[in-house]
Structures are given as C-alpha cells and as structure tokens.
Tab-separated table of C-alpha atoms in Angstrom:
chain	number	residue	atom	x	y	z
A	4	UNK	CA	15.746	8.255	-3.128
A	5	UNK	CA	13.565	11.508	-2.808
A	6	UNK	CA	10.724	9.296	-5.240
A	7	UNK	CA	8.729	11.709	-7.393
A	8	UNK	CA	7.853	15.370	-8.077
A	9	UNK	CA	5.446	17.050	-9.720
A	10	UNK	CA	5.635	16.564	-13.469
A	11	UNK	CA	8.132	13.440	-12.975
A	12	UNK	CA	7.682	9.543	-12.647
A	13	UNK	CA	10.488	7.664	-10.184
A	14	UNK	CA	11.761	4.763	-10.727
A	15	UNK	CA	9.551	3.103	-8.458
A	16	UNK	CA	6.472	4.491	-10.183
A	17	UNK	CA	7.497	3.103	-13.543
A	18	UNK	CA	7.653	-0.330	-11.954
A	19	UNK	CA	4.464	0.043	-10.420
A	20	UNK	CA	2.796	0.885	-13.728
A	21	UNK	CA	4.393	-1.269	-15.646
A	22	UNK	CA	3.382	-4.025	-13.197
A	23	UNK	CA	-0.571	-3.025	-13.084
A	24	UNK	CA	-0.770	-3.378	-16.578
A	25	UNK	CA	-0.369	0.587	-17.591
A	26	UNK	CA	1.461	1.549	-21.192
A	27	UNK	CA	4.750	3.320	-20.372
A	28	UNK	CA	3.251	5.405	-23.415
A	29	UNK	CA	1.201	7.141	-20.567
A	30	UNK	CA	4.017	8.292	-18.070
A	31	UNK	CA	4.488	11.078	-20.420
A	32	UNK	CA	0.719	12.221	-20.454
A	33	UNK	CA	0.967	13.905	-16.965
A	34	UNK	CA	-2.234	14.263	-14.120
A	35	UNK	CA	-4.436	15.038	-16.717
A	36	UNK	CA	-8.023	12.998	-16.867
A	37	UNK	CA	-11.479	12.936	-15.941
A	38	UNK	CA	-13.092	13.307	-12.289
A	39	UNK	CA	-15.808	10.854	-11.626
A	40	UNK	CA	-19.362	11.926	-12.464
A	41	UNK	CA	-18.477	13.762	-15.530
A	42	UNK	CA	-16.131	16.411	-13.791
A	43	UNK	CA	-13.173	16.594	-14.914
A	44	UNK	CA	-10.407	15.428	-12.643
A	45	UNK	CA	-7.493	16.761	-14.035
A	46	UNK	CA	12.783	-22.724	1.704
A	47	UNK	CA	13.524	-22.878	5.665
A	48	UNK	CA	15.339	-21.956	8.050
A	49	UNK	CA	18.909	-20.753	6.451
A	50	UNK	CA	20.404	-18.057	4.859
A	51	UNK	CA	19.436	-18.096	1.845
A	52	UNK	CA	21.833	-15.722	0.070
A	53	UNK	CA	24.153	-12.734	0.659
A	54	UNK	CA	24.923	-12.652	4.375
A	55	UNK	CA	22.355	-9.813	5.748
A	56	UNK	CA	24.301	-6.871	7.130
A	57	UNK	CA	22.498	-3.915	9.368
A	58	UNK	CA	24.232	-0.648	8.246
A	59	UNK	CA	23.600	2.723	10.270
A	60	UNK	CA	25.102	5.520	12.108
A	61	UNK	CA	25.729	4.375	16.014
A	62	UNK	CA	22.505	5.797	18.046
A	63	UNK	CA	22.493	6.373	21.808
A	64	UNK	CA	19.923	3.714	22.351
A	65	UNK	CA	21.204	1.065	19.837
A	66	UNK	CA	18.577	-1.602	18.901
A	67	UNK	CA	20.796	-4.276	19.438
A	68	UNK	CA	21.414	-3.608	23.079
A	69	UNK	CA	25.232	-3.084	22.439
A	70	UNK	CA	24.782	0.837	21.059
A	71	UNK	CA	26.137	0.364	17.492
A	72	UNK	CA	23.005	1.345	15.931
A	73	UNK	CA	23.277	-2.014	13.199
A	74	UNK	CA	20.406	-4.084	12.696
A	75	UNK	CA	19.624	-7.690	14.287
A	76	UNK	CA	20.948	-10.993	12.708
A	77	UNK	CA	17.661	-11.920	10.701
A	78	UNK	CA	16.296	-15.249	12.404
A	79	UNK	CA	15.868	-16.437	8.906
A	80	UNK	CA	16.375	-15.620	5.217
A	81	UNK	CA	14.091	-16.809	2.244
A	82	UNK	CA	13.800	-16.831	-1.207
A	83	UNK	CA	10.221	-16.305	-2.646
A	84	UNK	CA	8.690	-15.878	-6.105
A	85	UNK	CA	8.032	-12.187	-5.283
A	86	UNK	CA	6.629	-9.800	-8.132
A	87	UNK	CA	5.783	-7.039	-6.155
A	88	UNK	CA	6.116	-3.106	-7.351
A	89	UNK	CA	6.575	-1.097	-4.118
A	90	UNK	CA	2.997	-1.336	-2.731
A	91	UNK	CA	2.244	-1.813	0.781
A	92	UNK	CA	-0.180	-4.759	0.312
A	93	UNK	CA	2.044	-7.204	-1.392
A	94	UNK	CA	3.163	-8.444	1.688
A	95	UNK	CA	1.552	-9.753	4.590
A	96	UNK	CA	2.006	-11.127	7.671
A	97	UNK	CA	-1.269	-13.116	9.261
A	98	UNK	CA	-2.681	-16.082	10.798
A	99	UNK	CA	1.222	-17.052	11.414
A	100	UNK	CA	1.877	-16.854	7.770
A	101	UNK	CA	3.741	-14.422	6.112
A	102	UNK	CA	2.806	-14.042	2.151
A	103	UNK	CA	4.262	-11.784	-0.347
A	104	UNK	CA	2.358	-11.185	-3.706
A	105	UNK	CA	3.704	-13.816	-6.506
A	106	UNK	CA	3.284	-16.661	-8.951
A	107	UNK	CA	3.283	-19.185	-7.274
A	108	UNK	CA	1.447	-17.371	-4.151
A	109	UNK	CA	3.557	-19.238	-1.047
A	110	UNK	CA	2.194	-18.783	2.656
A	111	UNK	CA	5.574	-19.312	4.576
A	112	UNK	CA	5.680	-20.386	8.124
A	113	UNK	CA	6.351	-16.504	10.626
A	114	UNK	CA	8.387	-18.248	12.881
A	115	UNK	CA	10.993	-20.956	10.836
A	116	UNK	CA	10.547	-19.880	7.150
A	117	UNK	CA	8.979	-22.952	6.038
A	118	UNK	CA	6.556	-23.109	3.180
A	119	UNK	CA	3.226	-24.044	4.746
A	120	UNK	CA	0.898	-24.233	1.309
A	121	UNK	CA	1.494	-22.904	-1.877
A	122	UNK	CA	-1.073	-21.723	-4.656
A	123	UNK	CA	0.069	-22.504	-8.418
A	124	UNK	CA	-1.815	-19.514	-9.995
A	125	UNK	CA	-0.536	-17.165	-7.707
A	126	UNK	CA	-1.611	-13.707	-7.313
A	127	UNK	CA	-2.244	-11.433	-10.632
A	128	UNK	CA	0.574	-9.321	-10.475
A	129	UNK	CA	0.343	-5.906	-9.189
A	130	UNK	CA	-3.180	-6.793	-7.073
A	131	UNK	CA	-3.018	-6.339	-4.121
A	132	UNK	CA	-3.182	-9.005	-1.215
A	133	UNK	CA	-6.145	-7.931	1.139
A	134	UNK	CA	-7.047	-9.697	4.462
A	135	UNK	CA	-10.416	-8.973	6.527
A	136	UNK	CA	-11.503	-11.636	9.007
A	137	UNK	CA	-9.873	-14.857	8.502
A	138	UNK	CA	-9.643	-14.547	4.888
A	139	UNK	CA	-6.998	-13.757	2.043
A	140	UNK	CA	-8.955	-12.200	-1.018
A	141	UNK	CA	-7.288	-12.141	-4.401
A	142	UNK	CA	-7.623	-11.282	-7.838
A	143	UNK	CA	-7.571	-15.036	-9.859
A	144	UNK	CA	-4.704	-15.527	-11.506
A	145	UNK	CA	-6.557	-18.076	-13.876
A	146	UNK	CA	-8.108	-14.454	-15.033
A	147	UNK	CA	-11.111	-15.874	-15.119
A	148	UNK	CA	-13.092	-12.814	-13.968
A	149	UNK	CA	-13.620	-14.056	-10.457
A	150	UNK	CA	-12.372	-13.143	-7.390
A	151	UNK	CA	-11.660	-15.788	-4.513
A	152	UNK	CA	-11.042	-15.586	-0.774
A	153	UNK	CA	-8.451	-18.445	0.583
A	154	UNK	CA	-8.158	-19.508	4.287
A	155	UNK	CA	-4.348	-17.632	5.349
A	156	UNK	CA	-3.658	-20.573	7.583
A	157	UNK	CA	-4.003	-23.526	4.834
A	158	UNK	CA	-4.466	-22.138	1.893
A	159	UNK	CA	-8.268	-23.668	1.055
A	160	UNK	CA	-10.460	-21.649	-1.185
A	161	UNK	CA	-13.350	-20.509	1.350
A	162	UNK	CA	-15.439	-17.926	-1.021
A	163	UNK	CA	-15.885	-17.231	-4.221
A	164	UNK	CA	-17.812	-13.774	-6.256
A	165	UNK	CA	-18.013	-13.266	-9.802
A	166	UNK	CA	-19.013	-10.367	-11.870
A	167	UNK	CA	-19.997	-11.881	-14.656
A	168	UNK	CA	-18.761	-12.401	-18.719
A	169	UNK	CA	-19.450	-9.100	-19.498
A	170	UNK	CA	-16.894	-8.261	-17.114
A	171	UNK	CA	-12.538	-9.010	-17.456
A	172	UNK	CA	-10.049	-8.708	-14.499
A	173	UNK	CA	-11.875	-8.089	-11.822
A	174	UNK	CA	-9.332	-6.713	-8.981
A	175	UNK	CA	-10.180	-6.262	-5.020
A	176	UNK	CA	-9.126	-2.953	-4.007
A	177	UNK	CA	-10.444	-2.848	-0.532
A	178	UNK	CA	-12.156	-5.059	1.949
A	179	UNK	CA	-14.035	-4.556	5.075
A	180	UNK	CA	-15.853	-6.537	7.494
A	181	UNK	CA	-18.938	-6.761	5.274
A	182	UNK	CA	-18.082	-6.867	2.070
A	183	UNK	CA	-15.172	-7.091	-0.704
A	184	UNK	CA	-14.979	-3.958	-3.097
A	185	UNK	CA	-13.736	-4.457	-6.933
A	186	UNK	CA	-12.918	-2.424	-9.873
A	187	UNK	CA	-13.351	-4.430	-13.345
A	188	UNK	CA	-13.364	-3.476	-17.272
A	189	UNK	CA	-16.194	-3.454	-19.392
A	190	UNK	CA	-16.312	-5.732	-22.365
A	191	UNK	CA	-17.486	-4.085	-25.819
A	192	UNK	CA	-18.823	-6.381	-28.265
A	193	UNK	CA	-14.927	-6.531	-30.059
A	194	UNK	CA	-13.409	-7.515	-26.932
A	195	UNK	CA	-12.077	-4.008	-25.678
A	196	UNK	CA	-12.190	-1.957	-22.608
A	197	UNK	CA	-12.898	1.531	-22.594
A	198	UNK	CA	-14.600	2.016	-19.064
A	199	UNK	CA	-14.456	0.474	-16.057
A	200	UNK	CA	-17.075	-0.624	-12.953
A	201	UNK	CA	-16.577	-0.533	-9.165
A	202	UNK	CA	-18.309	-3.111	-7.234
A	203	UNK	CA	-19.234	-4.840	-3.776
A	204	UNK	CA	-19.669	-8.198	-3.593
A	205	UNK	CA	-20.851	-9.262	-0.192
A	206	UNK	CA	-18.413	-11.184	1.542
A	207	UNK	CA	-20.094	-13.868	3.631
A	208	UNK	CA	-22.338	-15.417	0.374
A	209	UNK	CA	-20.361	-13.689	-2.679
A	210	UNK	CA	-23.267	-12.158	-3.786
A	211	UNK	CA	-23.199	-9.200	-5.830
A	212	UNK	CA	-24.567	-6.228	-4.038
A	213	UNK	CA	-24.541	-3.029	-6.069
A	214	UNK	CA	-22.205	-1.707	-9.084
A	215	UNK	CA	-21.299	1.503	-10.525
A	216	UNK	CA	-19.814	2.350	-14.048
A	217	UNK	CA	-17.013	4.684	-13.228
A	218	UNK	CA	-16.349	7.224	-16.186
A	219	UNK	CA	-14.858	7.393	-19.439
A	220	UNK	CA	-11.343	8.030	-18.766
A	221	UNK	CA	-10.943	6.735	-15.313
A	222	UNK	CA	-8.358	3.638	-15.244
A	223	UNK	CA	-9.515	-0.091	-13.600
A	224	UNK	CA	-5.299	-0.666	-12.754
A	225	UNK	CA	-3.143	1.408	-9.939
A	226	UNK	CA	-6.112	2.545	-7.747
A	227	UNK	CA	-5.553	2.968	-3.907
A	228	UNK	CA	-8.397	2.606	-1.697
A	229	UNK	CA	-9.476	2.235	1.776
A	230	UNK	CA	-12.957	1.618	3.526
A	231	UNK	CA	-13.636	4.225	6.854
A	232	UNK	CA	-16.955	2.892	7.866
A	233	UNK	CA	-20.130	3.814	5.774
A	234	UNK	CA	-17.098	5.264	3.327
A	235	UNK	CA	-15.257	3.586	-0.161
A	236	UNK	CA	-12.019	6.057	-0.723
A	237	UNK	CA	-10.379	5.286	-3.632
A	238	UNK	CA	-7.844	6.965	-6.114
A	239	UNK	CA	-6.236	6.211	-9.330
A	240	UNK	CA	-3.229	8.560	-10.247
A	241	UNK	CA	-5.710	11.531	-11.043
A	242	UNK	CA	-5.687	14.657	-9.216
A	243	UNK	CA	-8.924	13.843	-7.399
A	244	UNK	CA	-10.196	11.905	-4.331
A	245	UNK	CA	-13.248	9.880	-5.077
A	246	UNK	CA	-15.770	8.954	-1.962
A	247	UNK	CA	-19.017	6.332	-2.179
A	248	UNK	CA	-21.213	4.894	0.279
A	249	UNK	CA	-20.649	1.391	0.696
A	250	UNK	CA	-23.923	0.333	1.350
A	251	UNK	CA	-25.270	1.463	-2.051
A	252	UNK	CA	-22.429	2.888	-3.770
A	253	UNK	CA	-23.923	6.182	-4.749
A	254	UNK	CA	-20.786	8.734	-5.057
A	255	UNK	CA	-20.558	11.028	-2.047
A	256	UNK	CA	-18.029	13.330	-2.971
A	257	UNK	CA	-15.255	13.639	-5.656
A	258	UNK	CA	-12.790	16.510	-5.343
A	259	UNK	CA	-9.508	17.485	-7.232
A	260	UNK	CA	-6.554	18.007	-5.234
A	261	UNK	CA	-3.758	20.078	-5.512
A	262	UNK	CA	-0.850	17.924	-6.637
A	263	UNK	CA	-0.725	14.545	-7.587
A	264	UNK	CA	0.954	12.151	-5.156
A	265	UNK	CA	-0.006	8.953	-6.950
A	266	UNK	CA	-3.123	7.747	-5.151
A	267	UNK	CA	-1.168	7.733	-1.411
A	268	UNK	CA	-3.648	8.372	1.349
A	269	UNK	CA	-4.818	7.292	4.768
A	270	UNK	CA	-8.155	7.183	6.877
A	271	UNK	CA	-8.689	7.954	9.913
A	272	UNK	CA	-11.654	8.935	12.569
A	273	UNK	CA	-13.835	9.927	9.602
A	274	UNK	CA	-10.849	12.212	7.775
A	275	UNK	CA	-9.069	11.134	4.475
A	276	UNK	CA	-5.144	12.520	4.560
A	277	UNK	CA	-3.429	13.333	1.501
A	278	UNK	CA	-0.145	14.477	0.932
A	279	UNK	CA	-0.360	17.605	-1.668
A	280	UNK	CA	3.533	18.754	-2.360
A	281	UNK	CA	4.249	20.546	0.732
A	282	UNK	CA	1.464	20.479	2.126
A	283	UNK	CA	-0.804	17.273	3.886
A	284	UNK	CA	-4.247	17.981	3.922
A	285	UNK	CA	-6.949	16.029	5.661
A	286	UNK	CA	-10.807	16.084	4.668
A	287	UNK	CA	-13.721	15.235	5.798
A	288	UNK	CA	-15.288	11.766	4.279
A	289	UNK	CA	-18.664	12.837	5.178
A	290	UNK	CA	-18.808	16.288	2.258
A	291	UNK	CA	-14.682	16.709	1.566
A	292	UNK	CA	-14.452	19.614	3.848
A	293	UNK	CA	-10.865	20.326	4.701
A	294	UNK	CA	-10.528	20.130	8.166
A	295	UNK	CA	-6.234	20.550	8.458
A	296	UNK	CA	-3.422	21.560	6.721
A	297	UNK	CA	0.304	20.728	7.877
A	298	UNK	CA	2.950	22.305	6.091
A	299	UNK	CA	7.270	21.093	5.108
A	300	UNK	CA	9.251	22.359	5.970
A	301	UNK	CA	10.549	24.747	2.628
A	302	UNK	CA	12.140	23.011	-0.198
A	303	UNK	CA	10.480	19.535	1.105
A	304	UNK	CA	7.634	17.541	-0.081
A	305	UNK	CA	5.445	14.244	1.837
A	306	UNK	CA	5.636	11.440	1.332
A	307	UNK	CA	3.303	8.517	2.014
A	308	UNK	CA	1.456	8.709	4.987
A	309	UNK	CA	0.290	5.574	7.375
A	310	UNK	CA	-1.728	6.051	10.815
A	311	UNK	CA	-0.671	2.934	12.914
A	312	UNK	CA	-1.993	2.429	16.222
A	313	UNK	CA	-3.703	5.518	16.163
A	314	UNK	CA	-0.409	7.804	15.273
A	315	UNK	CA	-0.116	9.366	11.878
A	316	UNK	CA	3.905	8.916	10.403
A	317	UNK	CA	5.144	10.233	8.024
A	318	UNK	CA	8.289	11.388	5.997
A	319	UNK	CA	9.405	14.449	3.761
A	320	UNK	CA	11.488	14.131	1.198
A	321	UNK	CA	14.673	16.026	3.726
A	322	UNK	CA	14.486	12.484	5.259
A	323	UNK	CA	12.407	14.317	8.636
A	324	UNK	CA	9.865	12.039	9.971
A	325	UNK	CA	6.637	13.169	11.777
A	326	UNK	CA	4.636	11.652	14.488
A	327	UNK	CA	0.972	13.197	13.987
A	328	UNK	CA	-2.080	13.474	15.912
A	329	UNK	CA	-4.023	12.300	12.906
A	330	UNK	CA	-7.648	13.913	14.171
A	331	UNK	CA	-6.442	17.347	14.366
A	332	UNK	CA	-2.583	17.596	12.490
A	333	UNK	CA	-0.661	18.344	15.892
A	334	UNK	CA	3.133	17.473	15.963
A	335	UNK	CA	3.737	15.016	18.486
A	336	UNK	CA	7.254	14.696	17.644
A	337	UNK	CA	9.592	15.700	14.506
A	338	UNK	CA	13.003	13.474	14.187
A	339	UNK	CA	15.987	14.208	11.852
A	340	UNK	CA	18.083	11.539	13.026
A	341	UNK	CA	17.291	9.162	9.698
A	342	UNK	CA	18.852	12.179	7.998
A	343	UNK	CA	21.671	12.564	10.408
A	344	UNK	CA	22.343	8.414	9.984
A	345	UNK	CA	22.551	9.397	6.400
A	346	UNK	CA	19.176	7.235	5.515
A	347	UNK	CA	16.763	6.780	2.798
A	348	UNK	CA	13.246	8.048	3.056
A	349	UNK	CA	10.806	5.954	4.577
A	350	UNK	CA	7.719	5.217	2.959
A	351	UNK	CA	5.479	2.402	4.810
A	352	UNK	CA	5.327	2.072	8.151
A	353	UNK	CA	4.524	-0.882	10.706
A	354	UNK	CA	4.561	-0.825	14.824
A	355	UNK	CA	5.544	-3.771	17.422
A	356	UNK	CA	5.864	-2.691	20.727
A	357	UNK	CA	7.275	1.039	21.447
A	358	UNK	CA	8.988	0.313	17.798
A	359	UNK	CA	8.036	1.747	14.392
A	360	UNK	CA	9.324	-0.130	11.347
A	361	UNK	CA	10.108	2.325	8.619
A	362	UNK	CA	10.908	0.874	5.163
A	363	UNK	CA	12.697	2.657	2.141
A	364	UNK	CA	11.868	3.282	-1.723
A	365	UNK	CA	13.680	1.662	-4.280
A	366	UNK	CA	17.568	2.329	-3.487
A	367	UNK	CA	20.115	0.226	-3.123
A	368	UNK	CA	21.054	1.795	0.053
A	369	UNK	CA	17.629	1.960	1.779
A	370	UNK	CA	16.141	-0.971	4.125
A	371	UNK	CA	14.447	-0.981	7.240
A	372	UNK	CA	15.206	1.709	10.145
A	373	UNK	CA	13.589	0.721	13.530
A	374	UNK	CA	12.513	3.681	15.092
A	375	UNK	CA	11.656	4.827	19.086
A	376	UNK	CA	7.634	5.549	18.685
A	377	UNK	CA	7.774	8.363	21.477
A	378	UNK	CA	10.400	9.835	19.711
A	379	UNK	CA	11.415	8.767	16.724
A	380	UNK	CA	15.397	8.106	17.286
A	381	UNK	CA	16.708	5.876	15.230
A	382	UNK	CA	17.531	1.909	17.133
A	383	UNK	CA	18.814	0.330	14.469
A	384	UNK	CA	18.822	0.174	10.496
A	385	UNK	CA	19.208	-2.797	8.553
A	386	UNK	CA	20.220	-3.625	4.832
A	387	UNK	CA	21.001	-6.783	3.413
A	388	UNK	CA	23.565	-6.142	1.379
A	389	UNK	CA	22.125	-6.973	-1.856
A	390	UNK	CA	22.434	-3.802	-3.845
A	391	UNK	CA	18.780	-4.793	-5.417
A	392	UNK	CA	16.995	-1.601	-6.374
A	393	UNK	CA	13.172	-2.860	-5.158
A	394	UNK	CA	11.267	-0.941	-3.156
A	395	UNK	CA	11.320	-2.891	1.350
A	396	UNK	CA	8.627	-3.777	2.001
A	397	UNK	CA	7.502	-4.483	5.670
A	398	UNK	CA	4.668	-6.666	7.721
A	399	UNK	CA	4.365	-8.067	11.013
A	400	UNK	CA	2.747	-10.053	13.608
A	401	UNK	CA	3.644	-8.133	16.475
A	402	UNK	CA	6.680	-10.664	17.735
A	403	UNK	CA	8.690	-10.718	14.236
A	404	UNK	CA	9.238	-7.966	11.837
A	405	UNK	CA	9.400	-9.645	8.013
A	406	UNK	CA	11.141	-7.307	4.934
A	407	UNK	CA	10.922	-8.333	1.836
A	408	UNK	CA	13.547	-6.992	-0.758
A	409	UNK	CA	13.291	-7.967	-4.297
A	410	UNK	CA	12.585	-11.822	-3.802
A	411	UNK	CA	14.543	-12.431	-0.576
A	412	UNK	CA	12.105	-12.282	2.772
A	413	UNK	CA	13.736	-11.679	6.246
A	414	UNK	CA	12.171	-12.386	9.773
A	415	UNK	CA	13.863	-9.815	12.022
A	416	UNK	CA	13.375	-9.983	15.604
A	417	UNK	CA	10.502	-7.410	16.940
C-alpha cells in the first residue's frame, strides 16, 4: 500500500497509535502541536503454519539460482507472541537470538527456531526493543517506572535505572554506547499526565545523568529517535525535528519541517534525513542547516529512509527505490523493477552480503523482496501466504534473514 499522505492516517499508522497508547480521538486532530522550547511546532524447527510461498515476477538473476525470481524455502517457521505495530525495532536479531517485541518476550534460537529463554512480563507494547553492547534494554512490563537491560544471549537482568515515583512509563527511545535515553510522564498530585521528561540514564551504573521537561503539548508515546554522536534526534508525529546534546541535554536545535512523515528519519555523518512529501531533505545536527534536497519524481512521495552499510535506501510511493550517497544526496542507482514485479513498497531495509532486504507495509500482498545492492534488481520476493495485513518486519545476523509477519517468524537463507 502507498501508506499515508498529508492530511490522512494509513492503516498502519492507526495500529501504531493505537498500540503506543494514543486515543484514536486524535487521528482526526492533524500535525498541529507545540515545538519544543515554547515554539510552536505545528516452537522449533517446523513449519509452523500455512506452507510459505515466494511470489514474484521471474528476474534475470533469480535468487534462488534457478531464475524464477520466488523466494527460498524458509529454513524454519515459528509462531511467537508478537504485538508489534510496524516499527523497525520490534524485531531483532543479536547475540544468535532473534526477538520480536511481545508478552511473553521469547529470545528464539537464529539458527533452529528454538526458544532459548523467555521473559513473562514481556515487552510494554509498542516500546521499542533497543540493543547497544551486549545488552537488550526495555521498557518494564511490570510498569513499574523502571527500565531494565537483559543479557540477549540468556535472558538475565544485567542493569537496572529508575526515574523515580514522580515519574510513570518510562520508555527507552534510543541507546548509545554511553548511555540509555528515556521519555516518561509527569505525575500531578491526582494521578494525571500532562507533560512529559526526556532523560539519560547512564548505562554502565544506571545512574541518572541529566533530565529535561519537554513542553506542554509534546506526547511521551510514538517518538522516533536516534543518537549521532554528541547528538539526541528525536520526533513525535509533530512537524518538527528536535536535537539535544547528550552529554547535558540542553536543546540544540528544534525546527519545523515541511510535511509530516510521522517521525521517520535517519542519521548519518553528522546529517539528519527526513522525508518531506516529495522532497528528502537532510540537515545538519550541529545548527539544522539544510545541507541537500532530493526530489520524486512528480506525483510521488518518500517513504522511510534507512542508511545501511553506509548507503542511504529508500522508496517512493511509485514503488522506485533509491540507492543514495547519504553525505551529499547523489543517486547511485534508481530501480523500478519492484514496480515492474508488481510489488509493494518497501519500507525497512536490512543488508547481508551484496543483498538488501526490503520489507513491505501492511498488505496482504507485500513481504520481503531481496534486492542486488549495486543495483537494485529484484532476486527474489517472498510472501507467506497468509493474507495477514501486519506490517514485515525484517532483522538479521548477516548469515540468516528473519521476517516476522503478524505472529509467524521466518529464518530465510542470507
């Protein structure tokens, strides 16, 4: 599916919000809020179900060596306790565990699907699942207000930071080698919420080390963020980028952008890329300057963009994918042949070898297309013939490629 436009919520969106906790009363309240600062920002081993099927129009290079362009036999089929809504870090695949984001949160085993440790509390739904070092950080699902760090391999709790009572549902947004960024509600005296705080907790001794109270009107659920060395980028559906030192969280920068695209960004080299409509601009992290502009082609809009392995990919809603040199917005390459196979739009994007995996939106007819990374023709696609509407997600560990699709997890050969 083309996913949303301007003034319009997909079905994948409503899902999302839904699952971070957001009134469907809101949908209908558009972009509109306030900037930051006071500015306003406008099992094992078997099947495990239907019989996986790849689908695809025949390519000249055919993934599966015989030139039919279908998708590999999976090497093993699971069912999991999924509750993911479409974002890319409910699922990953690390320490030779591959996890998707559930209740009960179960680590299963990359290479034979079997569960290696399970957690009964799982992950709070709609949190993401964010690995730095050799730890898993989560939001507690005992809602508790902490926020624990697990060992991927076993499953052990290994650290531990908490904000304090005055504080409810603390979530990790991002992580970094240092230190473990949250955003949390405020607690009034009656029990409510109207404003939020974003935090660092240090993530060797779980000690708090600064916090910020964001503004009235800025939302603790459905924020995107990412750390670019001395930088904390974060979103949260507003029509603004926000930008904060992350050694004492003073705000650098907040800027309102153009269009909406639902918090989707990536960092690179010291730039923050944004899909704007037709239009992805990149800007500076150090004072938001805008450094490039690449336009779609007409009647076509971005969607989410991912730099892998030092490549910036992306699709347009035409079903075109880009390769981009993500420093400067050069083309490397521009394919049409997902189009041409008669393919959903990718949206997330993972690399193995000379191989991109590109997964779909929520469609019954989307999966995962494995893509040539110096050129972007199309190997194989594969779709397991569920007709589930979720959103594919995909992770890897560089010798498997693992999809999840509603609550049934593939390993695909890489």
């Amino acid at each position: 599916m083309s996913g949303t436009t301007t003034g319009g919520t997909s079905r994948r969106r409503v899902l999302r919000l839904a699952g971070g906790g957001l009134a469907l009363a809101a949908l209908g309240a558009g972009a509109a809020g306030c900037r930051e600062d006071g500015v306003d920002e406008a099992g094992s081993g078997g099947s495990g179900g239907t019989e996986p099927a790849g689908s695809g129009k025949p390519s000249s290079d055919g993934g599966d060596g015989g030139g039919s362009g279908k998708g590999p036999k999976p090497l093993w089929t699971e069912s999991v306790p999924a509750q993911t809504y479409g974002d890319n870090d409910e699922l990953v695949a690390v320490a030779g565990m591959v996890i998707a984001s559930g209740s009960p949160l179960k680590a299963l085993d990359a290479a034979t699907g079997k569960e290696r440790w399970s957690l009964p509390e799982g992950a709070t739904p709609g949190a993401p699942l964010l690995v730095a070092g050799d730890t898993l950080y989560l939001a507690s699902g005992k809602y508790d207000g902490t926020v624990a760090g697990y060992s991927p391999a076993t499953g052990e709790e290994t650290w531990r930071g908490r904000l304090g009572k005055g504080y409810r549902q603390p979530r990790p947004v991002a992580v970094d080698d240092r230190q473990v960024y949250v955003v949390a509600e405020i607690l009034e005296e009656d029990n409510s919420s109207h404003t939020n705080v974003i935090a660092a907790f240090d993530s060797g001794s779980g000690k708090l080390v600064w916090s910020e109270q964001r503004d009235l009107g800025t939302e603790q659920n459905g924020i995107h963020a990412a750390v670019e060395g001395r930088h904390l980028v974060y979103t949260d559906f507003k029509k603004n980028l926000t930008v904060r030192d992350t050694a004492t969280g003073r705000q650098v920068w907040t800027q309102k952008t153009d269009k909406t695209n639902y918090g989707f960004f990536t960092v690179h080299a010291g730039l923050v890329i944004v899909p704007q409509g037709d239009r992805l601009q990149a800007y500076a992290l150090a004072d938001g300057a805008r450094e490039w502009s690449l336009k779609a082609t007409r009647f076509t809009t971005f969607k989410e963009p991912s730099v892998v392995d030092g490549v910036l990919y992306i699709a347009d809603s035409g079903r075109t994918v880009r390769a981009v040199a993500p420093g400067s917005g050069k083309e490397i390459w521009r394919s049409e042949a997902l189009a041409e196979a008669g393919f959903q739009v990718p949206r997330q994007y993972v690399k193995a070898g000379d191989v991109v995996y590109a997964a779909t939106d929520l469609d019954k007819d989307g999966g995962v297309a494995a893509l040539d990374a110096g050129s972007g023709k199309v190997r194989w696609t594969f779709n397991d013939g569920s007709g589930d509407h979720h959103a594919w997600l995909v992770a890897t560990d560089g010798e498997r490629v693992f999809a999840l699709h509603g609550k049934k997890l593939h390993a695909l050969p890489a």
